[in-house]
Short mmCIF file of C-alpha atoms and ligand atoms in Angstrom, two decimals:
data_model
loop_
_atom_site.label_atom_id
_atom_site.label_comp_id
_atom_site.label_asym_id
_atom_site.label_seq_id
_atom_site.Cartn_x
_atom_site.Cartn_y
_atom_site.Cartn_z
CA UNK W 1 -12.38 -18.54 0.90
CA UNK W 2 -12.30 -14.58 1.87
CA UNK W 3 -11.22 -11.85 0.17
CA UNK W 4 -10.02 -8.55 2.36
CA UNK W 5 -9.45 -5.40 1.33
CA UNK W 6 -8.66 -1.88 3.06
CA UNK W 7 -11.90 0.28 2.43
CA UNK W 8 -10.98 2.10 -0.70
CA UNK W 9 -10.58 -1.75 -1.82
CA UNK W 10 -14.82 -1.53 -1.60
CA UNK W 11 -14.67 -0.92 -5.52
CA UNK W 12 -12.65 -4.12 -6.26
CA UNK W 13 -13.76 -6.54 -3.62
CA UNK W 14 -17.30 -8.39 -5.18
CA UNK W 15 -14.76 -8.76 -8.88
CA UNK W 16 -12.08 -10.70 -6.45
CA UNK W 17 -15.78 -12.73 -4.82
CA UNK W 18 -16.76 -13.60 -7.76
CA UNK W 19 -13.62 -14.63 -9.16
CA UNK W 20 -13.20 -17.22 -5.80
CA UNK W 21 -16.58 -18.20 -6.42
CA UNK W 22 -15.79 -19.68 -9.89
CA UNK W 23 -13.04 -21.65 -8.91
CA UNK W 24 -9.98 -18.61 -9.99
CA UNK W 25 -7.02 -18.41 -8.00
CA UNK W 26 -6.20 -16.31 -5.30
CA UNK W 27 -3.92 -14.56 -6.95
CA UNK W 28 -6.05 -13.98 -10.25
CA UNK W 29 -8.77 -12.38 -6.98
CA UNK W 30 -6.18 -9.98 -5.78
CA UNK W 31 -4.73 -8.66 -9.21
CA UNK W 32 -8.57 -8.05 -10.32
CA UNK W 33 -9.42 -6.10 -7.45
CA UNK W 34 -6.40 -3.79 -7.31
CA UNK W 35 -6.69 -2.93 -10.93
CA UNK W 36 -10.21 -1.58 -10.37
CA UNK W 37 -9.32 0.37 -7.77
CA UNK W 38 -5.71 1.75 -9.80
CA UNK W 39 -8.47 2.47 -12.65
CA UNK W 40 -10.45 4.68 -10.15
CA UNK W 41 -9.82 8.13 -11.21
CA UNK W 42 -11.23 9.23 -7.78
CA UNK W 43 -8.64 7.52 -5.66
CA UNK W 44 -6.02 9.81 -5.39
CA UNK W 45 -3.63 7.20 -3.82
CA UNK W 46 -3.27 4.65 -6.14
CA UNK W 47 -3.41 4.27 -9.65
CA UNK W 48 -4.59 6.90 -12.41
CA UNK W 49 -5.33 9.82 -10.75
CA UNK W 50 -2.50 9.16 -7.81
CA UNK W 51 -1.19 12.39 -6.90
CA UNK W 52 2.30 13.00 -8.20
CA UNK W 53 5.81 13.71 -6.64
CA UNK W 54 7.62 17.01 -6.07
CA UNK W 55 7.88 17.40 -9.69
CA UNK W 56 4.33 16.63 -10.50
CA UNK W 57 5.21 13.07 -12.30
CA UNK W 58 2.63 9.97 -10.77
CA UNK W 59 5.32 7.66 -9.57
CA UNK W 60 3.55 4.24 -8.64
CA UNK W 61 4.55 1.43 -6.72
CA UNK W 62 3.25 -2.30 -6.04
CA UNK W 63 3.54 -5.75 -4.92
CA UNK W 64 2.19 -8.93 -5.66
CA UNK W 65 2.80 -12.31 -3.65
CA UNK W 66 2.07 -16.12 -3.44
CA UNK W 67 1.85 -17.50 -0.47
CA UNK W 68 2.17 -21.11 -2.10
CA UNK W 69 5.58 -20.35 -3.21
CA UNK W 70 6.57 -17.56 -1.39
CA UNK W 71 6.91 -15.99 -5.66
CA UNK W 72 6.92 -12.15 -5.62
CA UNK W 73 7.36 -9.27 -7.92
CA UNK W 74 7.16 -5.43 -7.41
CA UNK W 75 7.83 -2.60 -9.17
CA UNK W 76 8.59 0.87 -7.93
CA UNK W 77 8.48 4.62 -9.03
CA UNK W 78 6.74 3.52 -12.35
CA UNK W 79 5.45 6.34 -14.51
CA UNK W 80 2.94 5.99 -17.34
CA UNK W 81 1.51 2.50 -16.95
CA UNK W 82 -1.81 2.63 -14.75
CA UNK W 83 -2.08 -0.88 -13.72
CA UNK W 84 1.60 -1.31 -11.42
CA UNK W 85 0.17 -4.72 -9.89
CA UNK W 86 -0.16 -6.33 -13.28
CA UNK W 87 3.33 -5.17 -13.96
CA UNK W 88 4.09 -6.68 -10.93
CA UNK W 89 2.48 -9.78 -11.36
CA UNK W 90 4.68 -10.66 -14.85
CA UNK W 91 7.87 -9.51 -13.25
CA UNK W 92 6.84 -12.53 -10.63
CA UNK W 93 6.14 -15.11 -13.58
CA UNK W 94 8.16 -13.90 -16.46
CA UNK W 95 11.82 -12.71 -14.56
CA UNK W 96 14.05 -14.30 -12.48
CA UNK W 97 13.80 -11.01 -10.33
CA UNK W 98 11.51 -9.64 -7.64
CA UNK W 99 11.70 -5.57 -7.89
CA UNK W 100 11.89 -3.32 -11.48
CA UNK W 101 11.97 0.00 -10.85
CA UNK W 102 12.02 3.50 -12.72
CA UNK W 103 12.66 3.09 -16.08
CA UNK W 104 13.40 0.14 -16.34
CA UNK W 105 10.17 -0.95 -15.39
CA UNK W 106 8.46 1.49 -17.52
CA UNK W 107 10.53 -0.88 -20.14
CA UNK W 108 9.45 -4.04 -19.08
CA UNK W 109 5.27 -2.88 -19.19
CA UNK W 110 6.06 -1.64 -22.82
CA UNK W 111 8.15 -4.96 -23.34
CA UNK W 112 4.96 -7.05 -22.22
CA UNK W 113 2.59 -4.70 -24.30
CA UNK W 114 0.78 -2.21 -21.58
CA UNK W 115 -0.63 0.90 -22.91
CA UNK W 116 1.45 4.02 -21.82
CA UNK W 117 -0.24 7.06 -21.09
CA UNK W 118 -0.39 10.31 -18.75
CA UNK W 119 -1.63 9.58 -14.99
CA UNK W 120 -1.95 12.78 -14.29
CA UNK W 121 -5.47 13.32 -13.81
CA UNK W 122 -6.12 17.39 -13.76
CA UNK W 123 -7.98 17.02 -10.28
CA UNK W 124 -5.05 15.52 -9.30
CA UNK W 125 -2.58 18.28 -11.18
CA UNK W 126 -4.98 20.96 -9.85
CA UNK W 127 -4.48 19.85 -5.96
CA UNK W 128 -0.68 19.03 -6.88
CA UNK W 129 -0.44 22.87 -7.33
CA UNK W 130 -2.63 24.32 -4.89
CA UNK W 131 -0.78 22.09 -2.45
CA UNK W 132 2.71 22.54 -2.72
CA UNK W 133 1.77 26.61 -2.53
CA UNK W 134 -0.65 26.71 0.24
CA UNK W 135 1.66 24.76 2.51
CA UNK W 136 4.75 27.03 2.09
CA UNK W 137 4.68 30.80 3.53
CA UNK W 138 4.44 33.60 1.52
CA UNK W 139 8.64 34.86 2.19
CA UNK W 140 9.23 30.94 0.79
CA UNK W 141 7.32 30.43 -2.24
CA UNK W 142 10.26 31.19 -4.45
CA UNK W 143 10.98 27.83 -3.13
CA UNK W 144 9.21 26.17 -5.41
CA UNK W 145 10.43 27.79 -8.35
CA UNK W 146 14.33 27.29 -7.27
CA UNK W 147 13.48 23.70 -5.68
CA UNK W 148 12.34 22.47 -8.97
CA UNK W 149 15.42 23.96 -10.69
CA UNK W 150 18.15 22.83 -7.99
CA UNK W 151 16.79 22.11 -4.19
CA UNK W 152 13.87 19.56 -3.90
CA UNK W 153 15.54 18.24 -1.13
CA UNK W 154 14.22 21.22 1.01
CA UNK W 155 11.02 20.68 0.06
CA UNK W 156 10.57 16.98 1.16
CA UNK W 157 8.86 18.27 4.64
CA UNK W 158 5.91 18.57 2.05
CA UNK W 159 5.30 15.15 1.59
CA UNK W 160 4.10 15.31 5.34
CA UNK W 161 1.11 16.71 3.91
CA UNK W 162 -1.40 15.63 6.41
CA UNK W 163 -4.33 16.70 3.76
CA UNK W 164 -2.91 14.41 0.60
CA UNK W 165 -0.47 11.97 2.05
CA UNK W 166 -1.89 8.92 3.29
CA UNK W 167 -3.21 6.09 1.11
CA UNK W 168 -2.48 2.56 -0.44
CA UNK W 169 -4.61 -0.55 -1.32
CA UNK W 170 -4.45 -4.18 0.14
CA UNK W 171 -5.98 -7.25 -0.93
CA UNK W 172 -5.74 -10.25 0.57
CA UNK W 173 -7.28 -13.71 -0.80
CA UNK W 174 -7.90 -16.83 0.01
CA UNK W 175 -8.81 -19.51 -2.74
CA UNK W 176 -10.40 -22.90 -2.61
CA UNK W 177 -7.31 -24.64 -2.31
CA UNK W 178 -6.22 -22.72 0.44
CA UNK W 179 -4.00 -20.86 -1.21
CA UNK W 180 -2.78 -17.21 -0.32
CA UNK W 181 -2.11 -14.02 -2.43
CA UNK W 182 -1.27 -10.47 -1.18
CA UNK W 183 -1.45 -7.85 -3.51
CA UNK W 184 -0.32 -3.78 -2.67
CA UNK W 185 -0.72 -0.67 -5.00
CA UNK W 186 -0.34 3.10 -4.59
CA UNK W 187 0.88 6.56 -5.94
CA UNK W 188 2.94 6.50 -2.71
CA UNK W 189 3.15 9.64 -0.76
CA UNK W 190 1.86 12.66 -2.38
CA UNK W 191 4.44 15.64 -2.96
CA UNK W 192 7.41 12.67 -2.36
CA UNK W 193 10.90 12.84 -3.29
CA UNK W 194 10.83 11.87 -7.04
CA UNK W 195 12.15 7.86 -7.04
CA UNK W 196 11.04 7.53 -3.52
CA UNK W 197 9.91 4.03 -2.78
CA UNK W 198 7.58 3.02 0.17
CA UNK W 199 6.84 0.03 1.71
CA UNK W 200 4.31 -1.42 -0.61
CA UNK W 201 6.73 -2.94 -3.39
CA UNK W 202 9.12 -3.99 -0.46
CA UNK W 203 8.06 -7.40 0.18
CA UNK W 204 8.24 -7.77 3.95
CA UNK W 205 7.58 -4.31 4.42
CA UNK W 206 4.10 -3.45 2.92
CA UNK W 207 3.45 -7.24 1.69
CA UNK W 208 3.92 -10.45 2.93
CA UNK W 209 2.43 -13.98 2.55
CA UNK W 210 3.03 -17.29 3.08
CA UNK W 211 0.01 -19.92 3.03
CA UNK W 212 1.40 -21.96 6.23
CA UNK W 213 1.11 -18.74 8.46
CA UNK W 214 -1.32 -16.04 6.96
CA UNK W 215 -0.95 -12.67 5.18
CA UNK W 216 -0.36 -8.78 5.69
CA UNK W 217 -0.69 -5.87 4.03
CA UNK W 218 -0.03 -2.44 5.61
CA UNK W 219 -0.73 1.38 4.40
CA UNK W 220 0.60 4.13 6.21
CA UNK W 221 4.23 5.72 6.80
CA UNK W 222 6.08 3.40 4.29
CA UNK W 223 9.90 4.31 5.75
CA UNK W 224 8.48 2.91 9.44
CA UNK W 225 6.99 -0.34 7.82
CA UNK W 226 10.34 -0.70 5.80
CA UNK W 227 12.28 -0.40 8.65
CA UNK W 228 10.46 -2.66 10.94
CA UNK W 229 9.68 -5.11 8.19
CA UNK W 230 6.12 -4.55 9.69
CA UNK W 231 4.36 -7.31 7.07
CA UNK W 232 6.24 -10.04 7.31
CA UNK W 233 6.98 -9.62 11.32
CA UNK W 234 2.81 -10.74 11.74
CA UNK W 235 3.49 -13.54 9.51
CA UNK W 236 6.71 -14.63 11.11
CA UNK W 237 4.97 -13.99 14.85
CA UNK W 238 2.22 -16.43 13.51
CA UNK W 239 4.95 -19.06 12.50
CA UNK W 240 6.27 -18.47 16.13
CA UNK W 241 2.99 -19.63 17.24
CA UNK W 242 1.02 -16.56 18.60
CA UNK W 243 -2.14 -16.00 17.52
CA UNK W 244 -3.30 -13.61 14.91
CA UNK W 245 -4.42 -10.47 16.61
CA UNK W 246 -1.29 -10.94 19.16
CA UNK W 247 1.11 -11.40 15.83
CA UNK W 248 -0.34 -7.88 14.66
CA UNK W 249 -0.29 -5.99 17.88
CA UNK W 250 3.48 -7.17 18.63
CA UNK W 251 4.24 -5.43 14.97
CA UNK W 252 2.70 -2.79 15.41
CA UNK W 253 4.38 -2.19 19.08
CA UNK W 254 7.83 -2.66 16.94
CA UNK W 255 7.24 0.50 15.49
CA UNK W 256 7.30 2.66 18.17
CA UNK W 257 11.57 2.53 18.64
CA UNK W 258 11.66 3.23 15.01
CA UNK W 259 9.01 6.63 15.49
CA UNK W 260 10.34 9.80 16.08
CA UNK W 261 7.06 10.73 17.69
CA UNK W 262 4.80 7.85 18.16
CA UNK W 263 1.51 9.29 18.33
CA UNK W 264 2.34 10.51 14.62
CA UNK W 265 3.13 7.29 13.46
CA UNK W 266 0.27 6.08 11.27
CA UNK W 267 0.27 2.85 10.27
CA UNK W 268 -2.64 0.52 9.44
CA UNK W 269 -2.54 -3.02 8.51
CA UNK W 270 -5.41 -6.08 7.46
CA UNK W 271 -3.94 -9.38 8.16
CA UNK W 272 -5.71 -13.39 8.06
CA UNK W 273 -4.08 -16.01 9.61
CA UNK W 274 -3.75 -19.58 7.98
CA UNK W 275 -7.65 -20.54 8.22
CA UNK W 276 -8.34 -17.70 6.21
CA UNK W 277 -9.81 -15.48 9.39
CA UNK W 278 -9.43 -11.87 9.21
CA UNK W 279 -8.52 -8.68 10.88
CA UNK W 280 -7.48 -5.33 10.52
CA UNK W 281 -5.55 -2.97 12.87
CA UNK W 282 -4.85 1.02 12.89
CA UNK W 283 -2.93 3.76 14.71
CA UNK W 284 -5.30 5.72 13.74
CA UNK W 285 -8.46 6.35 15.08
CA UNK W 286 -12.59 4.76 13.69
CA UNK W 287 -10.84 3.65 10.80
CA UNK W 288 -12.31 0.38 8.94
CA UNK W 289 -11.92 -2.45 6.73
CA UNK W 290 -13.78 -4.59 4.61
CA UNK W 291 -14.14 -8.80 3.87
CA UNK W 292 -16.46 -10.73 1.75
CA UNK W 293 -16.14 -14.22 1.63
CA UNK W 294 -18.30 -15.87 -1.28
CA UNK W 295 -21.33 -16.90 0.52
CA UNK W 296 -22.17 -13.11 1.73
CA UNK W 297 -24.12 -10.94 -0.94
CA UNK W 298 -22.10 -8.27 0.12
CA UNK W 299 -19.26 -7.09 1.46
CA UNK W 300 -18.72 -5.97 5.47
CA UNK W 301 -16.94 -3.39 6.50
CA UNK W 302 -15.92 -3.26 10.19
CA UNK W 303 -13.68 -1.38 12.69
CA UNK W 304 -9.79 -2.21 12.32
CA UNK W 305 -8.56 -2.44 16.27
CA UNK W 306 -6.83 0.61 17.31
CA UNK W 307 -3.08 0.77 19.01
CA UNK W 308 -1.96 3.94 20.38
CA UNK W 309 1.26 3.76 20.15
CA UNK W 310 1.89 6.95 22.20
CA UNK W 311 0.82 4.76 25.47
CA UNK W 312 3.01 1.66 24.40
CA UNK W 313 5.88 3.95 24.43
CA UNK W 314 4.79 5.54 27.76
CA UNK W 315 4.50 1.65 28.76
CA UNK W 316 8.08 1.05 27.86
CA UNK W 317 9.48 3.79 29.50
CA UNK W 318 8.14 2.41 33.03
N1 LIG O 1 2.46 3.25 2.57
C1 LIG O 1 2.41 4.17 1.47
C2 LIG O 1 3.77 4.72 1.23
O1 LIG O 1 4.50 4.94 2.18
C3 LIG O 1 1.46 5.30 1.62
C4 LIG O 1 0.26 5.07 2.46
O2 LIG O 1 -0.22 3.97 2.57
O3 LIG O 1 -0.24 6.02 3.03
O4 LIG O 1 4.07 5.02 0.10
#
């Protein structure tokens, strides 16, 4: 049993322990944890308090899957409803579909009773502002103004927002009975084309899992994952028979035809393989994740392996 999370998973990761502990599914684990962290006001990347799109609406997107039945559901660009991955998780067990998104999956959270409200924390709205301004020059602030009204399209370069871009949660859990769940949340990028959807409610792209080969769950540049199908590639290079760290590096090293400029292209990932063992992999420089399993008091937190993905281009060039 193991739970693993990418750090700002820290606030959700004992609720999914404890949850193994008693006996709970692995997918009960990972839709406990995520909600915690999508009820974190102070995690601007997921949840309540996400940062918005170009037009300042929180659009959020997430995943859910079961690695016993390969069973998923997603839902993308949902506004109103804080908790995506429980939205998620019904459109999984109560439709014959996989992905909702827009309004009609604001329809189906009313439909199955969520509470609607306003995301938009005003931290968030505050930063949303201040953001969007600071990053244009002074001769193209009208910009703003007329991009709102008729041009957002010009405007997408600010979703590249180094600052407010970047983040997404992943849980991954494994239960008593050896069963697998993978569970993805966030506000997406910040600043984003409104209806934009990342990786994270594309299942193969931000989320895979399958209890016969392992798990994956990536943050990151969401249009490189969904091209390379990063998540499922390390479970399918497991079912090929490499091992797990070998199954994530060859994924990530898929990437670099799709970059436009590799050392740019962040992407981080946590992965286990079938026996539940864990690991977690960046482009980006010292950063970490975090595992419990059920017989640690608390959780760890260690270095995710690093690929620069600038020399594995250089590499192929030779
Ligand atoms: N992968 C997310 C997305 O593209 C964002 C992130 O993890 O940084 O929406």
């Amino acid at each position: 049993m193991i739970v693993v999370t990418s750090v700002n998973g820290r606030v959700g990761i004992e609720a999914a322990v404890e949850i193994l502990r008693a006996g709970g599914t692995a997918l009960d684990a990972v839709e406990a944890a995520t909600r915690l962290v999508e009820d974190n006001p102070d995690d601007h990347t997921v949840g309540y308090g996400g940062y918005p799109n170009l037009l300042g609406q929180v659009e959020l997107d997430a995943s859910i899957m079961d690695g016993r039945t390969l069973q998923a559901g997603a839902v993308g660009a949902l506004q109103g409803f804080r908790n995506p991955i429980s939205v998620a998780r019904r459109v999984m067990t109560d439709l014959p579909h996989v992905l909702l998104v827009g309004e009609g999956a604001a329809r189906f959270a009313r439909e199955i009773g969520l509470q609607e409200e306003n995301l938009l924390t005003p931290t968030a709205e505050e930063v949303y502002r201040q953001g969007l301004s600071n990053q244009l020059p002074t001769d193209k602030q009208d910009w703003l103004q007329d991009g709102i009204q008729s041009n957002l399209a010009r405007l997408t370069n600010l979703a590249a927002d180094p600052e407010h871009a970047a983040g997404t949660v992943n849980f991954i859990a494994q239960d008593r009975d050896g069963n697998i769940a993978c569970a993805v949340s966030t506000s997406g990028w910040a600043w984003k084309y409104p209806g934009r959807l990342g990786d994270s409610p594309i299942i193969g792209a931000g989320n895979y899992a399958d209890n016969r080969y392992g798990a994956c769950g990536c943050t990151g540049w969401g249009e490189l994952a969904i091209r390379c199908g990063t998540a499922r590639s390390v479970v399918l290079y497991q079912r090929l028979g490499w091992g797990l760290e070998t199954a994530c590096y060859q994924a990530m090293h898929d990437l670099v035809v799709a970059a436009p400029d590799p050392a740019n292209a962040m992407m981080s990932l946590i992965a286990i393989n079938r026996e539940g063992r864990p690991v977690g992999m960046t482009t980006v420089p010292d950063k970490t994740y975090v595992w419990m399993t059920p017989d640690l008091q608390e959780p760890v937190e260690e270095p995710r392996l690093h690929v620069e993905l600038q020399k594995v281009a250089e590499r192929g060039k030779e």
